[in-house]
Tab-separated table of C-alpha atoms and ligand atoms in Angstrom:
chain	number	residue	atom	x	y	z
Q	1053	MET	CA	0.000	0.000	0.000
Q	1054	THR	CA	2.767	2.478	1.029
Q	1055	GLN	CA	4.753	1.490	-2.035
Q	1056	HIS	CA	1.673	2.158	-4.200
Q	1057	MET	CA	1.224	5.625	-2.679
Q	1058	THR	CA	4.921	6.434	-3.220
Q	1059	ALA	CA	4.609	5.422	-6.864
Q	1060	ASP	CA	1.592	7.737	-7.218
Q	1061	VAL	CA	3.520	10.641	-5.667
Q	1062	ASP	CA	6.478	9.988	-7.993
Q	1063	HIS	CA	4.130	9.867	-10.971
Q	1064	LEU	CA	2.416	13.080	-9.857
Q	1065	ASP	CA	5.803	14.779	-9.377
Q	1066	ALA	CA	6.946	13.691	-12.835
Q	1067	LEU	CA	3.767	14.993	-14.489
Q	1068	ALA	CA	3.892	18.201	-12.434
Q	1069	LEU	CA	7.459	18.844	-13.593
Q	1070	ALA	CA	6.475	18.320	-17.247
Q	1071	PHE	CA	3.561	20.744	-16.739
Q	1072	VAL	CA	5.776	23.380	-15.102
Q	1073	VAL	CA	8.339	23.047	-17.909
Q	1074	ARG	CA	5.540	23.417	-20.480
Q	1075	VAL	CA	4.261	26.642	-18.853
Q	1076	GLN	CA	7.821	27.834	-18.168
Q	1077	GLY	CA	7.508	28.092	-14.409
Q	1078	SER	CA	4.254	29.982	-13.886
Q	1079	TRP	CA	0.625	29.173	-14.530
Q	1080	THR	CA	-2.872	30.593	-14.441
Q	1081	PRO	CA	-5.827	29.049	-12.555
Q	1082	GLU	CA	-7.165	27.916	-15.962
Q	1083	ALA	CA	-3.898	26.171	-16.805
Q	1084	ARG	CA	-3.969	24.428	-13.436
Q	1085	GLU	CA	-7.533	23.253	-14.069
Q	1086	THR	CA	-6.526	21.859	-17.455
Q	1087	PHE	CA	-3.615	20.079	-15.779
Q	1088	GLU	CA	-5.937	18.601	-13.167
Q	1089	ALA	CA	-8.154	17.255	-15.950
Q	1090	GLU	CA	-5.077	15.707	-17.607
Q	1091	LEU	CA	-4.118	14.104	-14.294
Q	1092	ALA	CA	-7.604	12.637	-13.960
Q	1093	GLN	CA	-7.168	11.006	-17.372
Q	1094	GLU	CA	-4.033	9.400	-15.964
Q	1095	GLY	CA	-6.052	8.135	-12.999
Q	1096	LEU	CA	-4.581	10.691	-10.581
Q	1097	THR	CA	-6.960	12.798	-8.471
Q	1098	PRO	CA	-4.738	14.406	-5.818
Q	1099	GLU	CA	-6.151	16.602	-3.044
Q	1100	ALA	CA	-5.640	20.328	-3.666
Q	1101	ASP	CA	-2.880	20.495	-1.025
Q	1102	ALA	CA	-1.041	17.539	-2.512
Q	1103	LEU	CA	-1.250	19.069	-5.970
Q	1104	ASP	CA	-0.026	22.441	-4.664
Q	1105	ALA	CA	2.914	20.737	-2.990
Q	1106	ALA	CA	3.780	18.787	-6.159
Q	1107	LEU	CA	3.621	21.974	-8.242
Q	1108	GLN	CA	5.861	23.815	-5.775
Q	1109	ARG	CA	8.413	20.979	-5.862
Q	1110	ALA	CA	8.272	21.043	-9.652
Q	1111	ARG	CA	8.726	24.805	-9.745
Q	1112	GLN	CA	11.750	24.551	-7.450
Q	1113	HIS	CA	13.252	21.922	-9.707
Q	1114	PHE	CA	12.523	23.984	-12.820
Q	1115	GLU	CA	14.159	27.065	-11.289
Q	1116	SER	CA	17.179	25.268	-9.851
Q	1117	GLY	CA	20.489	26.437	-11.275
Q	1118	GLU	CA	21.248	29.477	-13.410
Q	1119	ALA	CA	20.420	27.327	-16.444
Q	1120	HIS	CA	18.690	23.965	-16.787
Q	1121	PHE	CA	17.983	21.698	-19.754
Q	1122	PHE	CA	14.848	19.522	-19.785
Q	1123	LEU	CA	14.732	16.693	-22.300
Q	1124	CYS	CA	11.325	15.198	-22.986
Q	1125	MET	CA	11.323	11.422	-22.663
Q	1126	GLY	CA	7.614	10.897	-23.321
Q	1127	ARG	CA	6.983	7.967	-25.664
Q	1128	PRO	CA	6.686	9.908	-28.991
Q	1129	CYS	CA	9.865	11.818	-28.196
Q	1130	GLN	CA	11.831	8.713	-27.202
Q	1131	LYS	CA	10.705	6.947	-30.367
Q	1132	ARG	CA	12.063	9.652	-32.629
Q	1133	GLN	CA	15.374	10.215	-30.826
Q	1134	LYS	CA	18.108	8.866	-33.066
Q	1135	PHE	CA	20.792	9.991	-30.608
Q	1136	ASP	CA	22.134	8.605	-27.372
Q	1137	ALA	CA	19.845	9.834	-24.582
Q	1138	SER	CA	20.875	7.175	-22.059
Q	1139	ALA	CA	21.409	8.246	-18.437
Q	1140	GLU	CA	25.183	7.832	-18.914
Q	1141	ALA	CA	25.160	10.024	-22.034
Q	1142	LEU	CA	23.131	12.704	-20.235
Q	1143	ASP	CA	25.581	12.579	-17.296
Q	1144	ARG	CA	28.448	13.153	-19.736
Q	1145	ILE	CA	26.577	16.132	-21.248
Q	1146	GLU	CA	26.065	17.632	-17.783
Q	1147	ALA	CA	29.765	17.339	-17.092
Q	1148	ALA	CA	30.883	18.613	-20.512
Q	1149	HIS	CA	28.555	21.615	-20.690
Q	1150	GLY	CA	28.242	22.393	-16.965
Q	1151	LEU	CA	24.500	22.326	-17.450
Q	1152	PRO	CA	22.034	20.281	-15.360
Q	1153	VAL	CA	19.957	17.970	-17.569
Q	1154	THR	CA	16.619	16.563	-16.379
Q	1155	THR	CA	14.379	14.204	-18.306
Q	1156	THR	CA	10.645	14.855	-18.225
Q	1157	GLU	CA	7.312	13.390	-19.168
Q	1158	CYS	CA	5.488	14.827	-22.215
Q	1159	GLN	CA	6.121	18.569	-22.661
Q	1160	GLY	CA	3.155	18.993	-25.010
Q	1161	PRO	CA	3.960	19.341	-28.716
Q	1162	CYS	CA	4.404	15.604	-29.450
Q	1163	LYS	CA	3.800	16.212	-33.180
Q	1164	HIS	CA	7.166	17.943	-33.233
Q	1165	ALA	CA	9.052	15.274	-31.266
Q	1166	PRO	CA	11.732	15.102	-30.050
Q	1167	VAL	CA	11.273	18.123	-27.805
Q	1168	ALA	CA	13.377	19.830	-25.128
Q	1169	THR	CA	13.272	23.056	-23.122
Q	1170	LEU	CA	16.234	25.142	-22.084
Q	1171	ARG	CA	15.816	27.624	-19.238
Q	1172	VAL	CA	18.469	30.296	-18.743
Q	1173	GLY	CA	17.707	32.758	-15.950
Q	1174	GLN	CA	14.099	33.895	-16.305
Q	1175	ARG	CA	13.676	32.859	-19.943
Q	1176	SER	CA	13.125	29.564	-21.699
Q	1177	ASP	CA	13.448	28.350	-25.275
Q	1178	MET	CA	11.918	25.206	-26.696
Q	1179	PHE	CA	13.580	22.993	-29.297
Q	1180	ALA	CA	11.906	20.405	-31.487
Q	1181	GLU	CA	12.598	17.890	-34.252
Q	1182	PHE	CA	16.305	17.510	-33.446
Q	1183	ILE	CA	16.238	13.895	-34.519
Q	1184	ARG	CA	19.756	12.914	-35.583
Q	1185	GLU	CA	22.944	12.943	-33.528
Q	1186	ASP	CA	24.151	16.050	-35.426
Q	1187	ASP	CA	20.889	17.884	-34.683
Q	1188	TRP	CA	21.140	16.968	-31.005
Q	1189	ARG	CA	24.775	18.141	-30.899
Q	1190	SER	CA	23.860	21.528	-32.330
Q	1191	VAL	CA	21.098	21.998	-29.731
Q	1192	LEU	CA	23.529	21.020	-26.960
Q	1193	ASP	CA	26.203	23.311	-28.352
Q	1194	PHE	CA	23.744	26.210	-28.198
Q	1195	ALA	CA	22.563	25.186	-24.705
Q	1196	GLY	CA	26.154	25.029	-23.420
Q	1197	ARG	CA	27.023	28.460	-24.835
Q	1198	ALA	CA	23.769	30.012	-23.568
Q	1199	ALA	CA	24.380	28.552	-20.095
Q	1200	SER	CA	27.932	29.834	-19.894
Q	1201	GLU	CA	26.988	33.300	-21.227
Q	1202	ARG	CA	23.858	33.276	-19.029
Q	1203	THR	CA	21.616	34.410	-21.861
Q	1204	LEU	CA	19.529	32.859	-24.615
Q	1205	LEU	CA	20.622	35.699	-26.903
Q	1206	VAL	CA	23.862	33.989	-27.944
Q	1207	THR	CA	24.154	33.268	-31.673
Q	1208	PRO	CA	22.012	30.221	-32.353
Q	1209	GLY	CA	24.135	28.715	-35.141
Q	1210	GLU	CA	22.769	25.420	-36.459
Q	1211	ALA	CA	20.397	25.167	-33.477
Q	1212	GLN	CA	18.199	27.865	-35.035
Q	1213	SER	CA	16.555	25.236	-37.262
Q	1214	PHE	CA	15.336	23.418	-34.146
Q	1215	ARG	CA	13.957	26.374	-32.226
Q	1216	PHE	CA	10.256	25.914	-31.641
Q	1217	ASP	CA	7.676	28.499	-30.692
Q	1218	PRO	CA	4.687	26.744	-29.077
Q	1219	VAL	CA	2.657	29.966	-28.859
Q	1220	HIS	CA	2.837	31.433	-32.353
Q	1221	ASP	CA	1.744	29.241	-35.187
Q	1222	HIS	CA	4.272	30.625	-37.683
Q	1223	ASP	CA	7.504	28.862	-38.468
Q	1224	THR	CA	10.407	30.102	-36.360
Q	1225	GLY	CA	12.359	31.106	-39.441
Q	1226	SER	CA	11.812	32.169	-42.988
Q	1227	GLY	CA	11.857	29.091	-45.224
Q	1228	LEU	CA	13.004	31.160	-48.207
Q	1229	LEU	CA	15.934	32.479	-46.219
Q	1230	GLN	CA	17.210	28.914	-45.845
Q	1231	LYS	CA	18.569	29.342	-49.388
Q	1232	LEU	CA	21.166	31.695	-47.915
Q	1233	LYS	CA	22.229	29.253	-45.214
Q	1234	PHE	CA	25.685	29.026	-46.743
Q	1235	PHE	CA	26.425	32.477	-45.271
Q	1236	LEU	CA	26.186	31.063	-41.720
Q	1237	GLY	CA	29.459	30.722	-39.883
Q	1238	HIS	CA	32.835	32.422	-39.707
Q	1239	PHE	CA	34.730	33.031	-42.981
Q	1240	GLN	CA	37.979	34.630	-44.099
Q	1241	GLY	CA	39.579	35.220	-47.470
Q	1242	ASP	CA	42.052	37.289	-49.501
Q	1243	VAL	CA	41.068	39.098	-52.668
Q	1244	GLU	CA	42.331	37.879	-56.050
Q	1245	SER	CA	41.800	40.632	-58.623
Q	1246	THR	CA	42.205	40.278	-62.383
Q	1247	ASP	CA	44.443	43.360	-62.675
Q	1248	GLY	CA	46.349	42.760	-59.412
Q	1249	GLY	CA	45.245	46.193	-58.252
Q	1250	GLU	CA	43.384	45.047	-55.157
Q	1251	ASN	CA	44.907	43.933	-51.900
Q	1252	PHE	CA	42.689	43.306	-48.907
Q	1253	HIS	CA	41.590	40.661	-46.472
Q	1254	LYS	CA	37.961	40.047	-45.646
Q	1255	GLU	CA	36.425	38.426	-42.590
Q	1256	ALA	CA	32.721	37.766	-42.141
Q	1257	VAL	CA	30.430	36.160	-39.586
Q	1258	GLY	CA	26.901	35.153	-40.582
Q	1259	THR	CA	24.261	34.346	-37.943
Q	1260	TRP	CA	20.524	33.876	-37.742
Q	1261	GLU	CA	18.882	36.863	-36.087
Q	1262	VAL	CA	15.413	37.605	-34.672
Q	1263	ASN	CA	14.421	33.982	-34.357
Q	1264	GLY	CA	15.646	33.085	-37.818
Q	1265	ARG	CA	13.574	35.752	-39.577
Q	1266	PHE	CA	16.711	37.580	-40.686
Q	1267	LEU	CA	20.275	36.724	-41.469
Q	1268	GLY	CA	22.899	39.017	-39.982
Q	1269	PHE	CA	26.296	39.353	-41.594
Q	1270	ARG	CA	29.140	41.187	-39.845
Q	1271	MET	CA	32.081	42.068	-42.060
Q	1272	ALA	CA	35.525	43.570	-41.660
Q	1273	VAL	CA	37.812	44.431	-44.584
Q	1274	THR	CA	41.474	45.133	-43.870
Q	1275	TYR	CA	43.573	47.165	-46.351
Q	1276	PRO	CA	47.353	47.323	-45.743
Q	1277	LEU	CA	48.635	50.922	-46.041
Q	1278	PRO	CA	52.038	51.838	-47.572
Q	1279	ASP	CA	53.310	52.941	-44.135
Q	1280	GLY	CA	52.510	49.516	-42.657
Q	1281	ARG	CA	49.345	50.520	-40.834
Q	1282	LYS	CA	46.044	48.794	-41.534
Q	1283	ASP	CA	42.930	50.560	-42.763
Q	1284	ILE	CA	39.966	48.586	-41.427
Q	1285	HIS	CA	36.373	49.049	-42.528
Q	1286	THR	CA	33.479	47.253	-40.876
Q	1287	ALA	CA	29.839	46.846	-41.809
Q	1288	MET	CA	26.742	45.008	-40.681
Q	1289	VAL	CA	24.230	43.565	-43.139
Q	1290	MET	CA	20.718	42.401	-42.321
Q	1291	ILE	CA	19.074	40.216	-44.955
Q	1292	GLY	CA	15.391	39.323	-44.914
Q	1293	VAL	CA	12.490	38.392	-47.148
Q	1294	ASN	CA	9.922	41.125	-47.726
Q	1295	PRO	CA	6.639	39.551	-46.544
Q	1296	ASP	CA	4.593	41.406	-49.192
Q	1297	SER	CA	6.708	40.880	-52.288
Q	1298	GLY	CA	8.660	37.751	-51.296
Q	1299	ASP	CA	11.813	39.577	-52.447
Q	1300	PHE	CA	15.152	39.234	-50.718
Q	1301	GLU	CA	16.260	42.575	-49.322
Q	1302	ALA	CA	19.478	43.598	-47.619
Q	1303	ARG	CA	20.249	46.700	-45.612
Q	1304	VAL	CA	23.896	47.527	-44.987
Q	1305	TYR	CA	25.097	49.681	-42.077
Q	1306	THR	CA	28.656	50.930	-42.452
Q	1307	ASP	CA	31.153	52.203	-39.901
Q	1308	GLY	CA	31.037	55.551	-41.724
Q	1309	GLY	CA	27.385	55.855	-40.708
Q	1310	GLY	CA	26.055	54.960	-44.160
Q	1311	VAL	CA	22.869	52.941	-44.670
Q	1312	HIS	CA	22.411	51.286	-48.073
Q	1313	ASP	CA	19.608	49.093	-49.363
Q	1314	TYR	CA	20.035	46.303	-51.888
Q	1315	HIS	CA	17.685	44.039	-53.750
Q	1316	LEU	CA	19.054	40.486	-53.951
Q	1317	GLU	CA	18.394	38.120	-56.847
Q	1318	VAL	CA	18.495	34.505	-55.683
Q	1319	ASP	CA	18.760	31.994	-58.495
Q	1320	GLY	CA	19.280	28.426	-57.280
Q	1321	ASP	CA	22.150	28.771	-54.847
Q	1322	THR	CA	23.597	31.935	-56.425
Q	1323	VAL	CA	22.961	35.375	-54.929
Q	1324	THR	CA	23.480	38.477	-57.054
Q	1325	PHE	CA	22.914	42.173	-56.442
Q	1326	SER	CA	23.735	45.415	-58.210
Q	1327	ASP	CA	26.591	47.162	-56.452
Q	1328	ARG	CA	27.058	50.912	-56.176
Q	1329	VAL	CA	29.421	52.035	-58.971
Q	1330	GLU	CA	30.630	55.096	-57.081
Q	1331	THR	CA	32.534	52.855	-54.665
Q	1332	HIS	CA	34.704	51.618	-57.556
Q	1333	HIS	CA	36.146	54.988	-58.588
Q	1334	ARG	CA	39.563	53.531	-59.563
Q	1335	VAL	CA	38.009	51.424	-62.343
Q	1336	LYS	CA	34.894	53.496	-63.092
Q	1337	PRO	CA	32.614	50.752	-64.478
Q	1338	SER	CA	29.233	51.639	-65.953
Q	1339	ARG	CA	27.614	48.869	-63.901
Q	1340	ALA	CA	28.818	46.627	-61.091
Q	1341	ARG	CA	27.398	43.572	-59.428
Q	1342	LYS	CA	28.341	41.197	-56.625
Q	1343	VAL	CA	27.818	37.466	-57.019
Q	1344	PHE	CA	27.953	34.944	-54.160
Q	1345	CYS	CA	27.780	31.183	-54.421
Q	1346	PRO	CA	28.475	28.316	-52.018
Q	1347	THR	CA	31.621	26.226	-52.453
Q	1348	PRO	CA	32.903	23.121	-50.645
Q	1349	TYR	CA	35.144	25.354	-48.502
Q	1350	GLY	CA	32.599	28.102	-47.753
Q	1351	PHE	CA	31.532	30.518	-50.476
Q	1352	ASP	CA	32.940	32.658	-53.261
Q	1353	GLU	CA	32.341	36.383	-53.517
Q	1354	ARG	CA	32.838	37.870	-56.973
Q	1355	LEU	CA	32.766	41.475	-58.094
Q	1356	GLU	CA	31.886	41.844	-61.777
Q	1357	PHE	CA	32.018	44.998	-63.895
Q	1358	ASP	CA	30.324	46.060	-67.053
Q	1359	ARG	CA	32.886	48.481	-68.474
Q	1360	GLY	CA	30.514	49.702	-71.157
Q	1361	SER	CA	30.210	46.641	-73.382
Q	1362	GLY	CA	26.885	45.622	-71.854
Q	1363	ALA	CA	28.361	42.383	-70.486
Q	1364	TYR	CA	29.660	41.637	-67.014
Q	1365	GLU	CA	33.211	40.392	-66.564
Q	1366	LEU	CA	35.034	39.251	-63.456
Q	1367	TYR	CA	37.024	41.944	-61.656
Q	1368	TYR	CA	37.857	40.175	-58.428
Q	1369	ARG	CA	37.084	37.033	-56.524
Q	1370	ILE	CA	37.381	36.336	-52.803
Q	1371	PRO	CA	37.383	32.666	-51.855
Q	1372	MET	CA	35.903	32.811	-48.345
Q	1373	TYR	CA	37.045	29.861	-46.256
Q	1374	ARG	CA	34.889	28.646	-43.383
Q	1375	SER	CA	36.804	28.367	-40.124
Q	1376	GLY	CA	35.825	25.814	-37.494
Q	1377	LYS	CA	32.206	24.806	-37.496
J	2801	FES	S1	6.232	13.118	-25.717
J	2801	FES	FE1	7.627	14.735	-25.914
J	2801	FES	S2	6.344	16.406	-26.305
J	2801	FES	FE2	4.950	14.792	-25.966
């Protein structure tokens, strides 16, 4: 009999924790009523005091630690996990990332299994559909960085694809923008110009921004000066898809205070836009365009000029090499 009651309390505690994770630590009277109805379906009808106590224990668990990762181990989630979620593997993750990991009962959106919730400070993010080992690793990589920086606003990297918003019914990112995924990461390259007249080094970091709705691109170009000093120019680009026209648009913010808008043509995996001719005063083309395409090592950036013939020809190329992952 005592054993039976203990099992019921454990079951109630497990379901209470999953509920508290789902509502991210706080709940309304209506949410509590819905939870009580769910418990009844499970054959649990705790007294109000017992339920209050279970919810308080669950809240304490949810709020323990500066950051905490909750992996759903409900049946649909377990079935779709193609990664090692054994207790030993989770212990290793705790040690490697310095992040407590707790398994839970169903967190709610089973259709998007597997599911997990990461709490950092007062905020939580949900992740879904991270099925393969690689997917799982990218979610953990994000969770580890967010925990050590103590904010969910670290760059999401590959984990962006697995972010899940249970409240809004839109996708967390722009599907069209996925075509520009090859810009994500850290890249460096040296210019190779056709007339040998260019000499600069370029570095760029591409990240998802605003929940994957935009792609941010930070750039720095370093020009060696004759006296040995370095002339460095930086810029920030935000790329998004116009919701009305479906067009790709980019806005560039420069360290000189300039703001420039560009219309991007995306054809297959090649991105092209008309460049401002006034920035190429040494060559004075009648038209200029930039062309970007993915390569096995990262991507290529090309600057092409129309010098009056009506046709574009290559002026320079920058092979941008991805560093790390
Ligand atoms: S089983 Fe994981 S969300 Fe339902």
